[in-house]
């Protein structure tokens, strides 16, 4: 019997993670997938480019929901996802990470008694002021299958009493990185197009609400990046939220090489050639390690603690890099297949 999986995605990091699992589902005999795109990210360079580059089939349902406050957006998604689930009647709902789309998908499924699988389960910043933390805690508690990228994530769930359905599956972002590395060869020319020399520049991203919403925080980060850019130029592919916040609060980005958001293949190429990374993105902290690029995290805490303990990551206001060691946590690039196989057998 073929199992029907309904995948809910909506934001950039989810397209990247879902691409890996979607490929594994297509390669699996006993599974088929229907996708909902909530519309949380909708610009071509924040959405379509990932579907094109990563071979994600077009979503069967596009809800076109974005903007508004967190509660408003999550609520509109919840009421739009429910009728889709009622008509599609999937065996499983699969959600990714920690966005409003994740929580809305999980809540809609839970209320219809449809089992939920959460990919990238168990991450904790222990900072409940982050919208992402609320989304991931609630989703983990609603899910029947929790796919953890690290053993720390497994421990975090255990500490909250979640012990069944928990799997240390590896990190689908590592799958995505290996896919992009082979696909980007010969296709991505961004480093030469920008006249950058390998290891003679750094790469930065900034988009977290905690860093962009308060002009003082944004200014402090931008000033820090400008100081670092005196050593090596910094390329900053700018998230639309950060661009708006900088314009609104009059924070000048002069002194940084600002470009628009880039596709995943260009991002992988830029990162691979970078001497250092600066970011508040969860995904990029690990991708920096996958490309063996030291990362400075522009936050006061990180969910990816092993990147810090193994010397590949540091907090911008924290201690210096620890001695470097390999991290044996993230799997062998086949986490998506592990996930597909477990769902098939569940
Ligand atoms: N990314 C990208 N283009 C960009 C900036 C980021 O492809 O211009 C990728 C990045 O490599 C990572 C993912 O988007 O895989 C991270 O997404 P984001 O920072 O939006 O979310 P987070 O990882 O913090 O959840």
mmCIF file of N, CA and C and ligand atoms in Angstrom, residues 12-13 16-17 41 46 50 98 173 205 207-208 237 239 260-264 267 280-284 287, ligand 1:
data_model
loop_
_atom_site.group_PDB
_atom_site.id
_atom_site.type_symbol
_atom_site.label_atom_id
_atom_site.label_comp_id
_atom_site.label_asym_id
_atom_site.label_seq_id
_atom_site.Cartn_x
_atom_site.Cartn_y
_atom_site.Cartn_z
ATOM 1 N N UNK A 12 12.172 29.832 2.970
ATOM 2 C CA UNK A 12 13.398 29.427 2.258
ATOM 3 C C UNK A 12 14.081 28.183 2.829
ATOM 4 N N UNK A 13 14.399 28.155 4.127
ATOM 5 C CA UNK A 13 15.124 26.959 4.606
ATOM 6 C C UNK A 13 14.309 25.680 4.460
ATOM 7 N N UNK A 16 14.730 24.078 1.003
ATOM 8 C CA UNK A 16 16.021 23.391 0.892
ATOM 9 C C UNK A 16 15.953 22.022 1.587
ATOM 10 N N UNK A 17 15.372 21.999 2.785
ATOM 11 C CA UNK A 17 15.280 20.722 3.524
ATOM 12 C C UNK A 17 14.301 19.774 2.831
ATOM 13 N N UNK A 41 7.222 32.805 2.301
ATOM 14 C CA UNK A 41 8.189 33.471 1.419
ATOM 15 C C UNK A 41 7.669 33.326 -0.004
ATOM 16 N N UNK A 46 13.310 34.231 -3.207
ATOM 17 C CA UNK A 46 13.196 33.585 -1.890
ATOM 18 C C UNK A 46 12.440 32.270 -1.991
ATOM 19 N N UNK A 50 14.479 28.087 -5.619
ATOM 20 C CA UNK A 50 14.806 26.830 -4.928
ATOM 21 C C UNK A 50 14.052 25.657 -5.567
ATOM 22 N N UNK A 98 11.126 25.413 11.975
ATOM 23 C CA UNK A 98 10.603 26.215 13.086
ATOM 24 C C UNK A 98 9.880 27.493 12.673
ATOM 25 N N UNK A 173 20.210 19.012 5.958
ATOM 26 C CA UNK A 173 20.994 20.112 5.366
ATOM 27 C C UNK A 173 22.340 19.603 4.834
ATOM 28 N N UNK A 205 25.128 36.714 6.437
ATOM 29 C CA UNK A 205 23.676 36.867 6.292
ATOM 30 C C UNK A 205 23.114 37.306 7.648
ATOM 31 N N UNK A 207 19.081 37.994 9.267
ATOM 32 C CA UNK A 207 17.643 38.099 8.997
ATOM 33 C C UNK A 207 16.756 37.877 10.219
ATOM 34 N N UNK A 208 17.310 37.425 11.343
ATOM 35 C CA UNK A 208 16.460 37.104 12.503
ATOM 36 C C UNK A 208 15.765 38.345 13.029
ATOM 37 N N UNK A 237 24.422 38.834 1.052
ATOM 38 C CA UNK A 237 23.163 38.643 0.308
ATOM 39 C C UNK A 237 22.015 38.987 1.259
ATOM 40 N N UNK A 239 18.536 39.654 3.005
ATOM 41 C CA UNK A 239 17.160 39.186 3.175
ATOM 42 C C UNK A 239 16.224 40.396 3.051
ATOM 43 N N UNK A 260 21.377 41.022 -3.632
ATOM 44 C CA UNK A 260 20.059 40.469 -3.275
ATOM 45 C C UNK A 260 20.207 39.030 -2.812
ATOM 46 N N UNK A 261 19.119 38.440 -2.306
ATOM 47 C CA UNK A 261 19.187 37.015 -1.935
ATOM 48 C C UNK A 261 19.604 36.195 -3.148
ATOM 49 N N UNK A 262 20.418 35.179 -2.937
ATOM 50 C CA UNK A 262 20.893 34.354 -4.051
ATOM 51 C C UNK A 262 20.284 32.953 -3.961
ATOM 52 N N UNK A 263 20.305 32.229 -5.081
ATOM 53 C CA UNK A 263 19.819 30.854 -5.098
ATOM 54 C C UNK A 263 20.759 29.941 -4.322
ATOM 55 N N UNK A 264 20.341 28.700 -4.160
ATOM 56 C CA UNK A 264 21.109 27.800 -3.289
ATOM 57 C C UNK A 264 22.470 27.427 -3.888
ATOM 58 N N UNK A 267 24.730 30.276 -3.383
ATOM 59 C CA UNK A 267 25.064 30.387 -1.956
ATOM 60 C C UNK A 267 26.142 29.369 -1.593
ATOM 61 N N UNK A 280 23.312 34.931 11.370
ATOM 62 C CA UNK A 280 22.367 34.582 12.432
ATOM 63 C C UNK A 280 21.449 33.446 11.955
ATOM 64 N N UNK A 281 21.780 32.864 10.798
ATOM 65 C CA UNK A 281 20.973 31.770 10.242
ATOM 66 C C UNK A 281 21.377 30.442 10.875
ATOM 67 N N UNK A 282 20.391 29.630 11.186
ATOM 68 C CA UNK A 282 20.690 28.302 11.715
ATOM 69 C C UNK A 282 21.370 27.452 10.657
ATOM 70 N N UNK A 283 20.768 27.454 9.460
ATOM 71 C CA UNK A 283 21.272 26.610 8.388
ATOM 72 C C UNK A 283 22.716 26.943 8.036
ATOM 73 N N UNK A 284 23.001 28.214 7.926
ATOM 74 C CA UNK A 284 24.335 28.611 7.465
ATOM 75 C C UNK A 284 25.434 28.239 8.457
ATOM 76 N N UNK A 287 26.200 24.770 7.431
ATOM 77 C CA UNK A 287 26.770 24.733 6.075
ATOM 78 C C UNK A 287 28.204 25.242 6.096
HETATM 79 N N1 LIG B 1 20.437 30.905 1.640
HETATM 80 C C1 LIG B 1 20.369 31.009 0.259
HETATM 81 N N2 LIG B 1 20.476 32.257 -0.289
HETATM 82 C C2 LIG B 1 20.659 33.394 0.459
HETATM 83 C C3 LIG B 1 20.740 33.252 1.856
HETATM 84 C C4 LIG B 1 20.607 31.996 2.426
HETATM 85 O O1 LIG B 1 20.220 30.013 -0.437
HETATM 86 O O2 LIG B 1 20.735 34.484 -0.120
HETATM 87 C C5 LIG B 1 20.303 29.575 2.236
HETATM 88 C C6 LIG B 1 21.397 29.202 3.215
HETATM 89 O O3 LIG B 1 22.487 28.638 2.546
HETATM 90 C C7 LIG B 1 20.691 28.226 4.124
HETATM 91 C C8 LIG B 1 19.274 28.728 4.143
HETATM 92 O O4 LIG B 1 19.131 29.579 3.014
HETATM 93 O O5 LIG B 1 20.669 26.934 3.581
HETATM 94 C C9 LIG B 1 19.087 29.486 5.403
HETATM 95 O O6 LIG B 1 17.894 30.087 5.402
HETATM 96 P P1 LIG B 1 17.555 31.237 6.415
HETATM 97 O O7 LIG B 1 18.803 31.911 6.831
HETATM 98 O O8 LIG B 1 16.485 32.047 5.773
HETATM 99 O O9 LIG B 1 16.888 30.449 7.626
HETATM 100 P P2 LIG B 1 17.423 29.651 8.889
HETATM 101 O O10 LIG B 1 18.505 28.729 8.474
HETATM 102 O O11 LIG B 1 17.893 30.649 9.891
HETATM 103 O O12 LIG B 1 16.237 28.900 9.372
#
